[in-house]
Coordinates of C-alpha atoms in Angstrom, one line a residue:
X1 CA -0.8 51.4 -16.4
X2 CA -1.9 50.4 -12.9
X3 CA -0.3 47.0 -13.0
X4 CA 3.1 48.3 -14.1
X5 CA 3.0 51.0 -11.5
X6 CA 2.0 48.4 -8.8
X7 CA 4.9 46.1 -9.7
X8 CA 7.4 49.0 -9.7
X9 CA 6.2 50.2 -6.3
X10 CA 6.2 46.7 -4.7
X11 CA 9.6 45.7 -5.9
X12 CA 11.4 49.1 -5.5
X13 CA 12.8 48.3 -2.1
X14 CA 12.1 44.6 -2.0
X15 CA 15.0 42.2 -1.3
X16 CA 14.1 38.6 -2.1
X17 CA 17.0 37.3 0.1
X18 CA 15.4 38.4 3.4
X19 CA 12.6 36.7 5.3
X20 CA 9.2 38.3 4.8
X21 CA 8.5 39.3 8.4
X22 CA 7.5 42.6 9.9
X23 CA 9.2 42.3 13.3
X24 CA 12.4 40.6 14.5
X25 CA 11.6 37.3 16.0
X26 CA 8.5 36.6 13.9
X27 CA 8.4 33.6 11.7
X28 CA 6.9 32.7 8.3
X29 CA 4.1 30.2 8.4
X30 CA 3.9 28.1 5.3
X31 CA 0.9 26.0 4.4
X32 CA 1.7 22.9 2.3
X33 CA -0.4 20.7 0.2
X34 CA 0.2 18.4 -2.8
X35 CA -2.1 16.9 -5.4
X36 CA -1.1 13.4 -6.4
X37 CA -1.3 13.2 -10.2
X38 CA 0.3 9.8 -10.9
X39 CA 2.1 7.0 -9.1
X40 CA 4.7 6.5 -11.8
X41 CA 6.6 3.6 -10.3
X42 CA 7.5 1.8 -7.1
X43 CA 10.9 0.2 -7.3
X44 CA 10.7 -2.5 -4.7
X45 CA 14.3 -3.7 -5.3
X46 CA 15.8 -0.3 -4.7
X47 CA 13.0 0.9 -2.4
X48 CA 12.2 4.1 -4.3
X49 CA 8.9 5.6 -5.2
X50 CA 8.4 7.9 -8.2
X51 CA 5.5 10.4 -8.1
X52 CA 4.1 13.0 -10.3
X53 CA 2.7 15.7 -8.0
X54 CA 1.4 19.3 -8.1
X55 CA 3.1 21.2 -5.3
X56 CA 1.0 24.0 -3.6
X57 CA 2.4 26.5 -1.1
X58 CA 0.8 29.4 0.7
X59 CA 2.5 32.1 2.9
X60 CA 2.2 35.7 3.9
X61 CA 4.6 38.4 2.7
X62 CA 3.8 41.8 4.5
X63 CA 6.0 43.6 2.0
X64 CA 3.7 42.8 -0.9
X65 CA 0.5 44.4 0.3
X66 CA -1.4 47.2 -1.5
X67 CA -4.7 48.9 -1.6
X68 CA -6.7 47.7 -4.6
X69 CA -8.5 51.1 -5.0
X70 CA -5.1 52.8 -5.6
X71 CA -4.4 50.6 -8.6
X72 CA -7.6 50.4 -10.4
X73 CA -9.0 47.4 -8.5
X74 CA -6.1 45.1 -9.3
X75 CA -6.3 42.5 -6.5
X76 CA -3.6 40.0 -7.7
X77 CA -0.5 39.9 -9.8
X78 CA 1.9 37.2 -11.1
X79 CA 5.6 37.9 -10.5
X80 CA 8.8 36.0 -11.6
X81 CA 10.2 33.5 -9.3
X82 CA 13.6 35.2 -8.9
X83 CA 11.9 38.5 -7.8
X84 CA 10.2 37.1 -4.7
X85 CA 11.3 35.3 -1.6
X86 CA 10.3 31.7 -1.7
X87 CA 10.9 29.0 0.9
X88 CA 13.7 26.6 0.4
X89 CA 11.4 23.7 0.7
X90 CA 13.1 20.3 0.3
X91 CA 12.1 16.7 0.0
X92 CA 14.0 15.2 2.9
X93 CA 14.2 11.6 1.6
X94 CA 14.9 12.5 -2.1
X95 CA 16.8 9.9 -4.1
X96 CA 17.4 12.1 -7.1
X97 CA 20.3 14.5 -7.8
X98 CA 17.8 17.1 -8.9
X99 CA 15.3 17.7 -6.2
X100 CA 11.8 18.7 -7.4
X101 CA 12.8 19.7 -11.0
X102 CA 10.9 22.7 -12.5
X103 CA 10.4 24.5 -9.2
X104 CA 12.2 27.7 -10.5
X105 CA 10.5 27.7 -13.8
X106 CA 7.0 28.8 -12.6
X107 CA 5.7 32.0 -11.2
X108 CA 4.0 32.7 -7.9
X109 CA 0.6 34.5 -7.5
X110 CA 0.6 37.5 -5.2
X111 CA -2.7 38.7 -3.7
X112 CA -3.4 42.3 -2.4
X113 CA -3.3 41.2 1.3
X114 CA 0.3 39.9 0.9
X115 CA -0.7 36.2 0.4
X116 CA 1.7 34.4 -1.9
X117 CA 0.5 31.2 -3.7
X118 CA 3.0 29.1 -5.4
X119 CA 1.8 26.3 -7.6
X120 CA 4.0 24.1 -9.8
X121 CA 4.1 20.5 -11.1
X122 CA 7.1 18.3 -10.5
X123 CA 8.3 14.8 -10.4
X124 CA 9.8 13.5 -7.1
X125 CA 11.6 10.3 -6.2
X126 CA 11.6 9.5 -2.5
X127 CA 13.0 6.7 -0.4
X128 CA 10.2 4.3 0.6
X129 CA 11.0 1.3 2.8
X130 CA 9.3 -1.8 1.4
X131 CA 7.9 -4.6 3.5
X132 CA 7.3 -7.6 1.1
X133 CA 6.3 -10.0 3.8
X134 CA 2.8 -10.3 2.3
X135 CA 3.7 -10.1 -1.4
X136 CA 1.7 -10.2 -3.7
X137 CA -1.1 -9.1 -1.3
X138 CA 1.0 -6.5 0.4
X139 CA 0.2 -3.0 1.6
X140 CA 2.9 -0.3 1.6
X141 CA 3.2 3.1 3.3
X142 CA 5.5 5.7 1.9
X143 CA 6.4 8.9 3.8
X144 CA 6.8 12.0 1.7
X145 CA 8.4 14.6 4.0
X146 CA 8.7 18.3 3.1
X147 CA 10.5 21.0 5.1
X148 CA 13.1 23.7 5.1
X149 CA 16.7 22.6 5.0
X150 CA 18.2 25.9 6.1
X151 CA 15.6 27.5 8.4
X152 CA 14.5 26.1 11.7
X153 CA 11.1 26.4 13.1
X154 CA 12.0 29.7 14.8
X155 CA 12.1 31.3 11.4
X156 CA 10.0 29.2 9.1
X157 CA 7.1 27.0 10.2
X158 CA 5.3 24.4 8.2
X159 CA 1.8 23.0 8.5
X160 CA -0.6 21.2 6.2
X161 CA -3.2 23.2 4.4
X162 CA -5.7 20.3 4.5
X163 CA -5.8 17.1 6.5
X164 CA -5.2 15.0 3.4
X165 CA -3.6 15.3 0.0
X166 CA -5.6 16.1 -3.1
X167 CA -6.7 13.0 -5.1
X168 CA -9.2 14.7 -7.4
X169 CA -7.0 14.5 -10.4
X170 CA -5.2 11.2 -9.7
X171 CA -4.6 8.9 -12.6
X172 CA -5.2 5.3 -11.5
X173 CA -2.2 2.9 -11.5
X174 CA -2.4 -0.5 -13.0
X175 CA -0.5 -2.2 -10.2
X176 CA -1.3 -0.2 -7.1
X177 CA -4.4 1.2 -5.4
X178 CA -4.2 4.3 -3.2
X179 CA -6.0 3.6 0.1
X180 CA -5.3 6.9 1.9
X181 CA -3.2 10.0 1.6
X182 CA -3.2 11.9 5.0
X183 CA -0.9 14.8 5.9
X184 CA 0.6 15.5 9.3
X185 CA 2.9 18.1 10.9
X186 CA 5.9 16.8 12.7
X187 CA 8.6 18.5 14.7
X188 CA 12.0 16.9 14.9
X189 CA 15.2 17.7 16.8
X190 CA 18.6 16.9 15.3
X191 CA 22.0 16.6 16.9
X192 CA 23.4 19.4 14.7
X193 CA 21.1 22.1 16.1
X194 CA 19.1 22.8 19.3
X195 CA 16.2 24.4 17.4
X196 CA 13.2 22.4 16.3
X197 CA 12.7 21.7 12.6
X198 CA 9.0 21.2 11.6
X199 CA 8.0 19.4 8.5
X200 CA 4.8 18.3 6.7
X201 CA 4.7 14.6 6.0
X202 CA 2.3 12.9 3.6
X203 CA 1.6 9.2 4.3
X204 CA 0.8 7.5 1.0
X205 CA -0.8 4.2 1.8
X206 CA -1.1 1.9 -1.2
X207 CA -2.1 -1.7 -1.9
X208 CA -0.8 -4.0 -4.6
X209 CA -3.3 -5.5 -7.1
X210 CA -2.5 -9.2 -6.7
X211 CA -4.3 -10.7 -9.7
X212 CA -1.3 -10.5 -12.1
X213 CA 1.1 -12.1 -9.7
X214 CA -1.5 -14.7 -8.6
X215 CA -2.0 -15.8 -12.2
X216 CA 1.6 -15.5 -13.4
X217 CA 3.6 -16.6 -10.4
X218 CA 1.5 -18.1 -7.5
X219 CA -0.9 -20.3 -9.5
X220 CA 1.8 -21.9 -11.7
X221 CA 3.7 -22.7 -8.6
X222 CA 0.7 -24.3 -7.0
X223 CA 0.0 -26.2 -10.2
X224 CA 3.6 -27.4 -10.5
X225 CA 3.5 -28.6 -6.9
X226 CA 0.3 -30.5 -7.6
X227 CA 1.9 -32.3 -10.5
X228 CA 4.3 -33.9 -8.1
X229 CA 1.3 -36.0 -7.0
X230 CA 1.4 -37.8 -10.3
X231 CA 4.8 -39.2 -9.5
X232 CA 3.2 -41.5 -6.9
X233 CA 0.7 -42.7 -9.4
X234 CA 3.2 -43.8 -12.1
X235 CA 4.1 -47.5 -12.1
X236 CA 7.7 -48.2 -11.1
X237 CA 8.3 -50.1 -14.4
X238 CA 7.8 -46.9 -16.4
X239 CA 11.2 -45.5 -15.2
X240 CA 9.8 -41.9 -15.1
X241 CA 9.1 -41.4 -11.4
X242 CA 12.5 -39.9 -10.5
X243 CA 12.8 -37.8 -13.7
X244 CA 9.3 -36.2 -13.1
X245 CA 10.2 -35.2 -9.5
X246 CA 13.6 -33.7 -10.7
X247 CA 11.8 -31.7 -13.4
X248 CA 9.3 -30.3 -10.9
X249 CA 12.1 -29.4 -8.5
X250 CA 13.9 -27.4 -11.2
X251 CA 10.6 -25.6 -12.2
X252 CA 10.0 -24.5 -8.6
X253 CA 13.6 -23.2 -8.4
X254 CA 13.0 -21.1 -11.5
X255 CA 9.8 -19.6 -9.9
X256 CA 11.7 -18.8 -6.8
X257 CA 14.4 -16.9 -8.8
X258 CA 11.7 -15.0 -10.6
X259 CA 10.2 -13.7 -7.3
X260 CA 13.6 -13.0 -5.8
X261 CA 14.6 -10.8 -8.8
X262 CA 11.6 -8.5 -8.2
X263 CA 12.0 -8.0 -4.4
X264 CA 14.6 -6.3 -2.3
X265 CA 17.3 -8.5 -0.8
X266 CA 16.1 -8.4 2.8
X267 CA 16.5 -10.9 5.5
X268 CA 14.1 -9.1 7.9
X269 CA 11.0 -9.5 5.8
X270 CA 11.3 -12.5 3.5
X271 CA 8.0 -12.9 1.7
X272 CA 5.6 -15.7 2.5
X273 CA 5.3 -16.6 -1.2
X274 CA 9.1 -17.2 -1.2
X275 CA 8.7 -19.3 1.9
X276 CA 5.9 -21.2 0.1
X277 CA 8.1 -21.8 -2.9
X278 CA 11.0 -23.0 -0.7
X279 CA 8.7 -25.3 1.3
X280 CA 7.2 -26.7 -2.0
X281 CA 10.8 -27.4 -3.1
X282 CA 11.3 -29.2 0.2
X283 CA 8.2 -31.3 -0.3
X284 CA 9.2 -32.2 -3.9
X285 CA 12.6 -33.2 -2.6
X286 CA 11.0 -35.3 0.1
X287 CA 8.8 -36.9 -2.5
X288 CA 11.9 -37.7 -4.5
X289 CA 13.3 -39.5 -1.5
X290 CA 10.0 -41.4 -1.1
X291 CA 10.1 -42.4 -4.7
X292 CA 13.6 -43.8 -4.4
X293 CA 12.5 -45.9 -1.4
X294 CA 9.5 -47.2 -3.3
X295 CA 11.7 -48.2 -6.2
X296 CA 14.1 -49.9 -3.9
X297 CA 11.4 -52.0 -2.4
X298 CA 9.8 -52.8 -5.8
X299 CA 12.9 -54.2 -7.4
X300 CA 14.1 -56.3 -4.5
X301 CA 14.2 -60.1 -5.0
X302 CA 13.8 -62.9 -2.4
X303 CA 17.3 -64.1 -3.1
X304 CA 18.7 -60.8 -1.8
X305 CA 16.6 -60.5 1.4
X306 CA 13.4 -61.9 2.8
X307 CA 10.6 -59.6 4.1
X308 CA 11.2 -58.8 7.8
X309 CA 8.4 -59.8 10.1
X310 CA 7.8 -56.2 11.2
X311 CA 7.4 -55.0 7.6
X312 CA 5.1 -57.9 6.9
X313 CA 3.0 -57.0 9.8
X314 CA 2.8 -53.3 9.2
X315 CA 2.5 -53.1 5.4
X316 CA 0.9 -56.4 4.4
X317 CA -1.3 -57.2 7.3
X318 CA -2.6 -53.7 8.2
X319 CA -1.5 -51.3 5.3
X320 CA -2.6 -53.6 2.5
X321 CA -6.0 -54.1 4.1
X322 CA -6.9 -50.4 4.1
X323 CA -4.9 -49.1 1.1
X324 CA -4.9 -51.9 -1.5
X325 CA -7.2 -54.5 -2.8
X326 CA -6.1 -58.1 -2.6
X327 CA -4.1 -58.9 -5.7
X328 CA -4.9 -62.1 -7.4
X329 CA -2.4 -61.9 -10.2
X330 CA 1.0 -63.3 -9.3
X331 CA 4.2 -62.5 -11.1
X332 CA 6.1 -65.6 -12.3
X333 CA 9.8 -65.4 -11.5
X334 CA 12.5 -66.2 -14.0
X335 CA 13.6 -69.4 -12.2
X336 CA 10.1 -70.9 -12.3
X337 CA 9.8 -70.0 -16.0
X338 CA 13.1 -71.8 -16.6
X339 CA 12.0 -74.9 -14.8
X340 CA 8.6 -74.9 -16.5
X341 CA 10.2 -74.7 -19.9
X342 CA 12.4 -77.7 -19.2
X343 CA 9.5 -79.8 -18.1
X344 CA 7.4 -78.6 -21.0
X345 CA 10.1 -79.8 -23.4
X346 CA 9.9 -83.2 -21.8
X347 CA 6.2 -83.2 -22.4
X348 CA 6.7 -82.3 -26.0
X349 CA 9.2 -85.1 -26.4
X350 CA 6.8 -87.7 -25.0
X351 CA 4.1 -86.3 -27.2
X352 CA 6.2 -86.6 -30.3
X353 CA 6.9 -90.3 -29.5
X354 CA 3.3 -90.9 -29.0
X355 CA 2.4 -89.3 -32.3
X356 CA 5.0 -91.4 -34.1
X357 CA 3.8 -94.6 -32.5
X358 CA 0.2 -93.8 -33.4
X359 CA 1.1 -93.1 -37.0
X360 CA 2.9 -96.4 -37.2
X361 CA -0.2 -98.2 -36.0
X362 CA -2.5 -96.7 -38.5
X363 CA -0.1 -97.1 -41.4
X364 CA 0.2 -100.9 -41.1
X365 CA -1.5 -102.6 -43.9
X366 CA -0.8 -106.3 -43.4
X367 CA 0.0 -107.2 -39.8
X368 CA -1.3 -110.0 -37.8
X369 CA -3.6 -109.5 -35.0
X370 CA -1.0 -110.1 -32.3
X371 CA 1.4 -107.5 -33.6
X372 CA -1.5 -105.0 -34.0
X373 CA -2.8 -105.7 -30.5
X374 CA 0.8 -105.3 -29.1
X375 CA 1.1 -101.9 -30.9
X376 CA -2.2 -100.8 -29.5
X377 CA -1.1 -101.6 -26.0
X378 CA 2.1 -99.7 -26.6
X379 CA 0.2 -96.6 -27.8
X380 CA -2.2 -96.7 -24.9
X381 CA 0.7 -96.9 -22.4
X382 CA 2.4 -93.9 -24.1
X383 CA -0.8 -91.9 -23.9
X384 CA -1.4 -92.7 -20.2
X385 CA 2.2 -91.8 -19.4
X386 CA 1.9 -88.5 -21.2
X387 CA -1.3 -87.6 -19.2
X388 CA 0.4 -88.5 -16.0
X389 CA 3.5 -86.4 -16.7
X390 CA 1.3 -83.5 -17.9
X391 CA -0.8 -83.5 -14.7
X392 CA 2.2 -83.9 -12.4
X393 CA 4.1 -81.1 -14.2
X394 CA 1.2 -78.7 -13.9
X395 CA 0.9 -79.3 -10.2
X396 CA 4.6 -79.0 -9.8
X397 CA 4.8 -75.7 -11.7
X398 CA 1.8 -74.3 -9.7
X399 CA 3.5 -75.2 -6.4
X400 CA 6.8 -73.6 -7.5
X401 CA 5.0 -70.4 -8.5
X402 CA 3.1 -70.3 -5.2
X403 CA 6.2 -71.0 -3.1
X404 CA 8.8 -68.8 -4.9
X405 CA 6.6 -66.1 -6.5
X406 CA 4.9 -65.3 -3.1
X407 CA 8.1 -63.7 -1.8
X408 CA 8.5 -61.5 -4.9
X409 CA 4.9 -60.3 -4.7
X410 CA 5.3 -59.4 -1.0
X411 CA 8.1 -57.0 -1.9
X412 CA 6.1 -55.4 -4.7
X413 CA 3.0 -55.2 -2.5
X414 CA 5.0 -53.5 0.2
X415 CA 6.2 -51.0 -2.4
X416 CA 2.6 -50.4 -3.5
X417 CA 1.5 -49.8 0.1
X418 CA 4.4 -47.4 0.7
X419 CA 3.5 -45.6 -2.5
X420 CA -0.1 -45.1 -1.3
X421 CA 1.0 -43.9 2.1
X422 CA 3.4 -41.4 0.6
X423 CA 0.7 -40.3 -1.9
X424 CA -1.9 -39.6 0.9
X425 CA 0.7 -37.9 3.1
X426 CA 1.9 -35.7 0.2
X427 CA -1.6 -34.6 -0.7
X428 CA -2.5 -33.8 2.9
X429 CA 0.7 -31.8 3.5
X430 CA 0.4 -29.9 0.2
X431 CA -3.2 -28.9 0.9
X432 CA -2.6 -27.8 4.4
X433 CA 0.6 -25.9 3.4
X434 CA -1.2 -24.1 0.6
X435 CA -4.2 -23.0 2.8
X436 CA -1.9 -21.9 5.6
X437 CA 0.4 -19.8 3.4
X438 CA -2.5 -18.2 1.5
X439 CA -4.0 -17.2 4.8
X440 CA -0.7 -15.7 5.9
X441 CA -0.3 -13.8 2.7
X442 CA -3.7 -12.0 3.1
X443 CA -2.7 -9.4 5.7
X444 CA -6.3 -8.2 6.1

């Protein structure tokens, strides 16, 4: 058969260990191209990218030429891998013990003019430095470098077959979008050898799809930070202002740990989202300090300390005018309530005497006019005395409330003014911080 005869003639004196060159000093020019089939995984923590690719190599072997007319028009044949010379192409930044598995299991195609085409699929894992500064809106560029590990450029030269890698059969990834896949020839000089070592490098530029991380990480953090505003709206008597801030602080710490577990431990490119979480924790901690100050002011009593003039001027004269409405309800202190109760007991005692006297007057059946008149005068005097005592006690209680209760309300009003100042400051700082960090995350 023509094919059998052709293979026997081609491989009779063929040595696959020698370079396929006609003259001494010539080199083998190898064209390289890859088709990206799938981006399997990008391990940010270990900075490794896993790709499923179709490797494609072209070179000339002058020892494998024939005339098609001599062999019945056969213009190409497929030969076993071990029977032909193949370049020792290597992935320079491979992170796997087995480099390009399956390379020796496929067969090259040989054309009648000596062109050898070697196509095979493989899975590679390459080192890819990760810059997570703009996470989760980041763009990464991974270099996939191919070249000969044994031969220098004097013997084996490499160049890209096309300006870009093949993306026609690419299966889209759920997390990453491929932006570009250019190829470029580079020549490097190493300290081991004076000869140049050419390589073909493919630059895989990918962008992360941020929607998942925005909804699962960034948005909950923003929402949790916003909940801290409610701590300033809670009344101090509820006793929940401090516990709410502590709970929010712990929640932000959990979100920061979640992000840190997914990213490499790098001090050169700490992500802006991590900075945002850390700054949010700082703001919540600051709001906790503000809450403690407000509670300290609210529960002060005039017996401990009077309001200093400068605080009265800043918070009550100016701050209250712009931040609070004038409060008409005064809080009655315990001392006033105690004094009022004593005086009200006296009123009740006089009222009971009056009622007993009045009952005695109406229950008399046979008394002379003088005794009845005398009893009436006594009853009238008791009634007048009770009225006078009641009016005097009311004015006295009101005066005591105004004089003593005014100091207590001043401390509480100062606390309310401080609470409003902290609330407005916290809202403003939170909004500005969120807008600034979101703008910094968008690297476009």
